[in-house]
């Protein structure tokens, strides 16, 4: 019974280490190197810790047994006299500790150097800008017709290095995708570079890791790692403008969107909406979440978010634009065509 409980406990503990936002479940070369380094440090330090505790226990046990043997008042000296071989043992242990520390220092240096090395091959470039409280994601490679922008969702090809150029529009944010790499800050007026080489397809979650104001906790980012073919298809889709022909209600929604406050802040490719201060919505319905990981992309989420953004994300810069229920319905119909 006890054995079953132990196995169950271990399984539960191991299950807590995996997942789409876990540094203990690396899915990239950089996170893998850091995980290996951590395992090495933990292993060496763990063994040393157990040895120290073992020797301490041994010393305590010997002191007690000596006192018991002495019978009567304890006359043994507190510090024992010189023992044969003691000096040799001490020298040996000091040497071992020094060699271990030196080994760990060299290993840390090499891993650290490896992480900051320039990317090999032809890397993909992605420019990412932190905003209160969302992520602007731009793909600047290729000519002007090849460039595009999205928000709150980063797509990466598997087994190819991507260089993220991190910058911030307002305050300091921090990019942290634990499955792929360590944290890197996004600082206004400065570009920090971070290399990512995903080695496994899947959907991972990144989170802003630097307190940046009221909605810091609701500043998440989905990272979709795909095969090169899937990534190329996604890129091609992102480069297309929004559809010009849409159902009647969606066309009414588009008229509302482009003639009212929405278009002042949001950009929609192919429509008369050229705002730059809020997320690009050209393909918003194709993303997994809206409002930077706050709600899953559904019709209900769109309606709730537009009707009461401050109720869902208090402090966000999105205002509630006055509209009737039927206008809201039309605008949601329109957003759903932005796939
Ligand atoms: Cu952005 Cu915290």
Tab-separated table of C-alpha atoms and ligand atoms in Angstrom:
chain	number	residue	atom	x	y	z
A	1	UNK	CA	0.000	0.000	0.000
A	2	UNK	CA	2.804	2.331	0.973
A	3	UNK	CA	4.630	1.472	-2.273
A	4	UNK	CA	1.515	2.282	-4.349
A	5	UNK	CA	1.203	5.648	-2.578
A	6	UNK	CA	4.877	6.421	-3.248
A	7	UNK	CA	4.555	5.574	-6.967
A	8	UNK	CA	1.345	7.639	-7.191
A	9	UNK	CA	3.037	10.576	-5.470
A	10	UNK	CA	5.996	10.397	-7.852
A	11	UNK	CA	3.685	10.202	-10.889
A	12	UNK	CA	1.723	13.234	-9.677
A	13	UNK	CA	4.928	15.178	-9.047
A	14	UNK	CA	6.219	14.273	-12.529
A	15	UNK	CA	2.894	15.255	-14.125
A	16	UNK	CA	3.219	18.689	-12.525
A	17	UNK	CA	6.521	19.183	-14.348
A	18	UNK	CA	5.154	18.759	-17.874
A	19	UNK	CA	2.880	21.114	-19.725
A	20	UNK	CA	2.749	23.995	-22.141
A	21	UNK	CA	4.253	26.491	-19.708
A	22	UNK	CA	6.983	24.581	-17.907
A	23	UNK	CA	10.748	24.979	-17.832
A	24	UNK	CA	10.920	21.313	-16.772
A	25	UNK	CA	9.487	20.170	-20.113
A	26	UNK	CA	11.862	21.743	-22.654
A	27	UNK	CA	10.748	21.847	-26.306
A	28	UNK	CA	13.620	23.891	-27.686
A	29	UNK	CA	17.412	23.716	-27.987
A	30	UNK	CA	17.950	26.740	-25.706
A	31	UNK	CA	15.568	25.541	-22.980
A	32	UNK	CA	17.108	22.071	-23.327
A	33	UNK	CA	20.625	23.402	-22.664
A	34	UNK	CA	19.379	25.320	-19.637
A	35	UNK	CA	17.481	22.280	-18.354
A	36	UNK	CA	20.589	20.072	-18.685
A	37	UNK	CA	22.660	22.683	-16.841
A	38	UNK	CA	20.055	22.868	-14.083
A	39	UNK	CA	19.972	19.063	-13.795
A	40	UNK	CA	23.774	18.944	-13.530
A	41	UNK	CA	23.861	21.683	-10.857
A	42	UNK	CA	21.023	20.051	-8.937
A	43	UNK	CA	22.676	16.614	-9.158
A	44	UNK	CA	26.144	17.728	-8.020
A	45	UNK	CA	24.838	20.020	-5.277
A	46	UNK	CA	22.300	17.390	-4.184
A	47	UNK	CA	25.004	14.724	-3.792
A	48	UNK	CA	27.238	17.156	-1.859
A	49	UNK	CA	24.322	18.117	0.389
A	50	UNK	CA	23.504	14.478	1.149
A	51	UNK	CA	27.197	13.744	1.889
A	52	UNK	CA	27.423	16.676	4.321
A	53	UNK	CA	24.240	15.579	6.088
A	54	UNK	CA	25.512	11.979	6.182
A	55	UNK	CA	28.826	12.977	7.803
A	56	UNK	CA	27.000	15.225	10.272
A	57	UNK	CA	24.701	12.361	11.270
A	58	UNK	CA	27.737	10.076	11.622
A	59	UNK	CA	29.548	12.565	13.888
A	60	UNK	CA	26.483	13.021	16.102
A	61	UNK	CA	26.000	9.274	16.359
A	62	UNK	CA	29.668	8.724	17.270
A	63	UNK	CA	29.582	11.440	19.934
A	64	UNK	CA	26.504	9.875	21.553
A	65	UNK	CA	27.860	6.338	21.476
A	66	UNK	CA	31.177	7.494	22.982
A	67	UNK	CA	29.340	9.199	25.841
A	68	UNK	CA	27.342	6.022	26.459
A	69	UNK	CA	30.523	3.902	26.529
A	70	UNK	CA	32.279	6.287	28.958
A	71	UNK	CA	29.715	5.427	31.744
A	72	UNK	CA	29.459	8.040	34.405
A	73	UNK	CA	30.603	11.603	33.956
A	74	UNK	CA	31.832	12.405	30.401
A	75	UNK	CA	35.597	12.896	30.496
A	76	UNK	CA	36.271	12.673	26.760
A	77	UNK	CA	37.725	15.889	25.312
A	78	UNK	CA	35.274	17.984	23.263
A	79	UNK	CA	37.688	18.195	20.326
A	80	UNK	CA	39.377	14.866	19.609
A	81	UNK	CA	43.144	14.789	19.217
A	82	UNK	CA	44.790	14.429	15.822
A	83	UNK	CA	43.692	11.274	14.018
A	84	UNK	CA	45.761	9.371	11.520
A	85	UNK	CA	44.788	10.118	7.975
A	86	UNK	CA	42.667	13.120	8.951
A	87	UNK	CA	44.892	15.537	7.071
A	88	UNK	CA	44.878	13.325	3.980
A	89	UNK	CA	41.075	13.072	4.057
A	90	UNK	CA	40.703	16.855	4.449
A	91	UNK	CA	43.068	17.527	1.549
A	92	UNK	CA	41.187	15.003	-0.593
A	93	UNK	CA	37.795	16.568	0.121
A	94	UNK	CA	39.060	20.121	-0.448
A	95	UNK	CA	40.505	19.007	-3.802
A	96	UNK	CA	37.253	17.286	-4.764
A	97	UNK	CA	35.170	20.365	-3.872
A	98	UNK	CA	37.486	22.707	-5.771
A	99	UNK	CA	37.451	20.443	-8.835
A	100	UNK	CA	33.646	20.201	-8.661
A	101	UNK	CA	33.186	23.981	-8.389
A	102	UNK	CA	35.643	24.566	-11.232
A	103	UNK	CA	33.802	22.012	-13.392
A	104	UNK	CA	30.440	23.658	-12.706
A	105	UNK	CA	31.875	27.128	-13.457
A	106	UNK	CA	33.255	25.963	-16.811
A	107	UNK	CA	29.985	24.175	-17.693
A	108	UNK	CA	27.908	27.285	-16.808
A	109	UNK	CA	30.234	29.487	-18.864
A	110	UNK	CA	29.986	27.206	-21.902
A	111	UNK	CA	26.160	26.940	-21.743
A	112	UNK	CA	25.856	30.714	-21.290
A	113	UNK	CA	28.160	31.343	-24.245
A	114	UNK	CA	26.210	28.872	-26.367
A	115	UNK	CA	22.963	30.756	-25.654
A	116	UNK	CA	24.329	34.099	-26.835
A	117	UNK	CA	26.082	32.765	-29.948
A	118	UNK	CA	24.789	34.162	-33.258
A	119	UNK	CA	22.188	31.946	-34.926
A	120	UNK	CA	23.495	29.372	-37.392
A	121	UNK	CA	21.923	28.936	-40.845
A	122	UNK	CA	19.304	31.363	-42.081
A	123	UNK	CA	17.241	32.448	-39.077
A	124	UNK	CA	13.692	33.734	-39.175
A	125	UNK	CA	13.303	37.220	-37.723
A	126	UNK	CA	10.356	38.252	-35.594
A	127	UNK	CA	9.952	41.687	-34.081
A	128	UNK	CA	7.952	41.706	-30.894
A	129	UNK	CA	6.792	44.803	-29.051
A	130	UNK	CA	5.393	44.697	-25.533
A	131	UNK	CA	2.387	46.959	-24.891
A	132	UNK	CA	0.104	47.455	-21.890
A	133	UNK	CA	-1.186	44.687	-22.122
A	134	UNK	CA	-0.680	42.823	-25.359
A	135	UNK	CA	2.046	41.708	-27.782
A	136	UNK	CA	2.610	43.199	-31.229
A	137	UNK	CA	4.196	40.518	-33.422
A	138	UNK	CA	5.770	41.477	-36.762
A	139	UNK	CA	7.424	39.281	-39.386
A	140	UNK	CA	9.792	41.665	-41.215
A	141	UNK	CA	11.580	39.121	-43.483
A	142	UNK	CA	11.234	39.533	-47.279
A	143	UNK	CA	10.064	42.547	-49.265
A	144	UNK	CA	7.193	44.843	-48.252
A	145	UNK	CA	4.650	42.465	-49.840
A	146	UNK	CA	5.949	39.611	-47.670
A	147	UNK	CA	5.851	41.446	-44.344
A	148	UNK	CA	2.888	41.157	-42.035
A	149	UNK	CA	1.794	41.778	-38.495
A	150	UNK	CA	-0.270	39.879	-35.960
A	151	UNK	CA	-0.855	40.036	-32.214
A	152	UNK	CA	-0.745	37.813	-29.145
A	153	UNK	CA	0.126	34.706	-31.147
A	154	UNK	CA	3.592	33.737	-32.286
A	155	UNK	CA	4.000	31.057	-34.947
A	156	UNK	CA	7.399	29.386	-35.330
A	157	UNK	CA	8.695	26.662	-37.640
A	158	UNK	CA	10.081	23.607	-35.842
A	159	UNK	CA	13.844	22.912	-36.004
A	160	UNK	CA	14.689	26.351	-37.392
A	161	UNK	CA	16.226	29.158	-35.387
A	162	UNK	CA	14.171	32.305	-34.895
A	163	UNK	CA	15.727	35.533	-33.681
A	164	UNK	CA	13.246	37.546	-31.626
A	165	UNK	CA	13.886	41.279	-31.547
A	166	UNK	CA	12.257	42.457	-28.346
A	167	UNK	CA	11.238	46.037	-27.721
A	168	UNK	CA	8.560	47.826	-25.675
A	169	UNK	CA	6.213	50.688	-26.476
A	170	UNK	CA	5.507	51.928	-22.947
A	171	UNK	CA	6.990	50.249	-19.870
A	172	UNK	CA	9.332	47.306	-19.286
A	173	UNK	CA	7.818	43.887	-19.991
A	174	UNK	CA	9.481	40.485	-20.007
A	175	UNK	CA	9.102	37.649	-22.502
A	176	UNK	CA	9.057	34.242	-20.881
A	177	UNK	CA	8.253	31.059	-22.797
A	178	UNK	CA	9.643	28.508	-20.322
A	179	UNK	CA	9.379	25.548	-22.724
A	180	UNK	CA	11.567	27.354	-25.265
A	181	UNK	CA	14.040	29.658	-23.478
A	182	UNK	CA	14.753	31.785	-20.438
A	183	UNK	CA	13.329	35.244	-19.755
A	184	UNK	CA	14.356	38.348	-21.699
A	185	UNK	CA	13.134	41.842	-20.904
A	186	UNK	CA	11.429	44.136	-23.416
A	187	UNK	CA	12.730	47.639	-22.727
A	188	UNK	CA	11.516	50.881	-24.357
A	189	UNK	CA	14.154	52.374	-26.667
A	190	UNK	CA	16.265	49.230	-26.809
A	191	UNK	CA	16.253	45.998	-28.822
A	192	UNK	CA	17.059	42.788	-26.959
A	193	UNK	CA	17.624	39.679	-29.017
A	194	UNK	CA	16.603	36.181	-28.023
A	195	UNK	CA	17.281	33.019	-30.005
A	196	UNK	CA	14.607	30.302	-30.125
A	197	UNK	CA	15.097	26.912	-31.779
A	198	UNK	CA	11.987	24.799	-31.132
A	199	UNK	CA	12.622	21.077	-31.444
A	200	UNK	CA	9.054	19.837	-31.016
A	201	UNK	CA	5.732	20.916	-32.552
A	202	UNK	CA	2.955	22.000	-30.237
A	203	UNK	CA	1.234	24.947	-28.623
A	204	UNK	CA	3.088	26.616	-25.778
A	205	UNK	CA	2.260	29.535	-23.532
A	206	UNK	CA	4.402	32.554	-22.829
A	207	UNK	CA	3.665	35.057	-20.106
A	208	UNK	CA	4.847	38.580	-19.369
A	209	UNK	CA	7.213	38.052	-16.453
A	210	UNK	CA	7.846	41.637	-15.346
A	211	UNK	CA	5.166	43.525	-13.433
A	212	UNK	CA	3.956	46.122	-15.937
A	213	UNK	CA	0.741	47.477	-14.450
A	214	UNK	CA	-2.814	46.510	-13.657
A	215	UNK	CA	-3.270	43.763	-16.264
A	216	UNK	CA	0.228	42.271	-16.100
A	217	UNK	CA	-1.279	38.860	-15.297
A	218	UNK	CA	-3.471	38.981	-18.428
A	219	UNK	CA	-0.562	39.511	-20.797
A	220	UNK	CA	-0.064	36.048	-22.227
A	221	UNK	CA	1.015	34.855	-25.633
A	222	UNK	CA	0.305	31.602	-27.474
A	223	UNK	CA	3.264	30.109	-29.299
A	224	UNK	CA	2.359	27.683	-32.080
A	225	UNK	CA	5.312	25.577	-33.248
A	226	UNK	CA	4.519	23.969	-36.601
A	227	UNK	CA	6.142	21.938	-39.371
A	228	UNK	CA	7.771	24.085	-42.113
A	229	UNK	CA	4.845	23.335	-44.472
A	230	UNK	CA	2.225	24.333	-41.881
A	231	UNK	CA	4.203	27.454	-41.057
A	232	UNK	CA	4.485	28.425	-44.748
A	233	UNK	CA	0.712	27.959	-45.147
A	234	UNK	CA	0.050	30.104	-42.063
A	235	UNK	CA	2.398	32.810	-43.369
A	236	UNK	CA	0.708	32.833	-46.775
A	237	UNK	CA	-2.690	33.169	-45.078
A	238	UNK	CA	-1.494	36.049	-42.869
A	239	UNK	CA	-0.257	37.957	-45.912
A	240	UNK	CA	-3.711	38.052	-47.493
A	241	UNK	CA	-6.049	40.988	-46.779
A	242	UNK	CA	-9.463	40.522	-45.182
A	243	UNK	CA	-12.247	39.338	-47.555
A	244	UNK	CA	-13.894	42.110	-49.551
A	245	UNK	CA	-17.162	40.224	-50.032
A	246	UNK	CA	-18.883	39.256	-46.769
A	247	UNK	CA	-22.481	38.416	-45.728
A	248	UNK	CA	-24.902	41.357	-45.361
A	249	UNK	CA	-24.792	41.577	-41.547
A	250	UNK	CA	-20.972	41.374	-41.579
A	251	UNK	CA	-20.876	44.178	-44.177
A	252	UNK	CA	-23.000	46.301	-41.818
A	253	UNK	CA	-20.580	45.413	-39.031
A	254	UNK	CA	-17.656	46.440	-41.217
A	255	UNK	CA	-19.315	49.808	-41.927
A	256	UNK	CA	-19.760	50.349	-38.188
A	257	UNK	CA	-16.166	49.245	-37.478
A	258	UNK	CA	-14.584	51.498	-40.101
A	259	UNK	CA	-16.693	54.607	-39.432
A	260	UNK	CA	-16.680	54.588	-35.616
A	261	UNK	CA	-13.984	54.557	-32.943
A	262	UNK	CA	-12.764	50.976	-33.670
A	263	UNK	CA	-10.778	51.957	-36.776
A	264	UNK	CA	-8.938	54.734	-34.919
A	265	UNK	CA	-6.934	52.123	-33.005
A	266	UNK	CA	-7.191	48.843	-34.942
A	267	UNK	CA	-5.812	47.930	-38.344
A	268	UNK	CA	-7.600	45.506	-40.662
A	269	UNK	CA	-5.807	44.749	-43.934
A	270	UNK	CA	-8.088	45.344	-46.921
A	271	UNK	CA	-10.552	47.509	-44.957
A	272	UNK	CA	-10.639	51.213	-44.133
A	273	UNK	CA	-9.146	50.610	-40.706
A	274	UNK	CA	-5.597	51.831	-40.235
A	275	UNK	CA	-5.173	52.412	-36.497
A	276	UNK	CA	-1.779	51.524	-35.047
A	277	UNK	CA	-2.199	51.724	-31.277
A	278	UNK	CA	-4.140	48.466	-30.753
A	279	UNK	CA	-3.732	44.877	-32.006
A	280	UNK	CA	-3.957	44.210	-35.757
A	281	UNK	CA	-7.259	42.411	-36.371
A	282	UNK	CA	-6.813	41.295	-40.014
A	283	UNK	CA	-6.935	37.600	-39.001
A	284	UNK	CA	-8.194	37.889	-35.432
A	285	UNK	CA	-10.728	35.054	-35.770
A	286	UNK	CA	-7.933	32.617	-36.699
A	287	UNK	CA	-6.168	33.156	-33.375
A	288	UNK	CA	-6.686	30.887	-30.410
A	289	UNK	CA	-7.459	33.635	-27.897
A	290	UNK	CA	-8.386	37.315	-27.713
A	291	UNK	CA	-7.277	40.083	-25.324
A	292	UNK	CA	-3.792	38.548	-24.902
A	293	UNK	CA	-4.789	35.104	-23.720
A	294	UNK	CA	-7.733	36.319	-21.624
A	295	UNK	CA	-10.618	34.638	-23.508
A	296	UNK	CA	-10.826	31.779	-26.027
A	297	UNK	CA	-11.789	33.021	-29.502
A	298	UNK	CA	-15.522	32.380	-29.675
A	299	UNK	CA	-18.538	34.403	-30.759
A	300	UNK	CA	-19.500	34.875	-27.107
A	301	UNK	CA	-16.009	36.109	-26.205
A	302	UNK	CA	-16.042	38.696	-29.010
A	303	UNK	CA	-19.452	39.989	-27.906
A	304	UNK	CA	-18.512	40.079	-24.208
A	305	UNK	CA	-15.172	41.776	-24.866
A	306	UNK	CA	-16.644	44.486	-27.135
A	307	UNK	CA	-19.629	45.135	-24.871
A	308	UNK	CA	-17.650	45.380	-21.632
A	309	UNK	CA	-13.851	45.373	-22.020
A	310	UNK	CA	-13.362	47.027	-18.619
A	311	UNK	CA	-15.413	44.304	-16.930
A	312	UNK	CA	-13.163	41.630	-18.409
A	313	UNK	CA	-9.797	43.384	-18.245
A	314	UNK	CA	-10.077	46.415	-15.935
A	315	UNK	CA	-7.623	49.138	-16.886
A	316	UNK	CA	-7.138	47.955	-20.482
A	317	UNK	CA	-6.959	50.704	-23.103
A	318	UNK	CA	-9.927	49.284	-25.027
A	319	UNK	CA	-12.981	51.499	-24.457
A	320	UNK	CA	-16.576	50.318	-24.668
A	321	UNK	CA	-17.847	51.851	-27.921
A	322	UNK	CA	-21.568	52.693	-27.553
A	323	UNK	CA	-23.667	50.463	-29.803
A	324	UNK	CA	-27.082	48.810	-29.964
A	325	UNK	CA	-27.452	45.032	-29.556
A	326	UNK	CA	-28.025	44.609	-33.298
A	327	UNK	CA	-24.933	46.676	-34.102
A	328	UNK	CA	-22.951	44.491	-31.685
A	329	UNK	CA	-24.281	41.435	-33.485
A	330	UNK	CA	-23.174	42.878	-36.850
A	331	UNK	CA	-19.682	43.757	-35.586
A	332	UNK	CA	-19.248	40.224	-34.185
A	333	UNK	CA	-20.430	38.820	-37.529
A	334	UNK	CA	-17.781	40.933	-39.199
A	335	UNK	CA	-14.967	39.896	-36.807
A	336	UNK	CA	-15.845	36.247	-37.451
A	337	UNK	CA	-15.055	36.745	-41.162
A	338	UNK	CA	-11.502	37.824	-40.271
A	339	UNK	CA	-10.013	34.324	-40.439
B	1	LIG	CU1	3.782	43.168	-19.498
B	1	LIG	CU2	3.907	42.388	-17.272
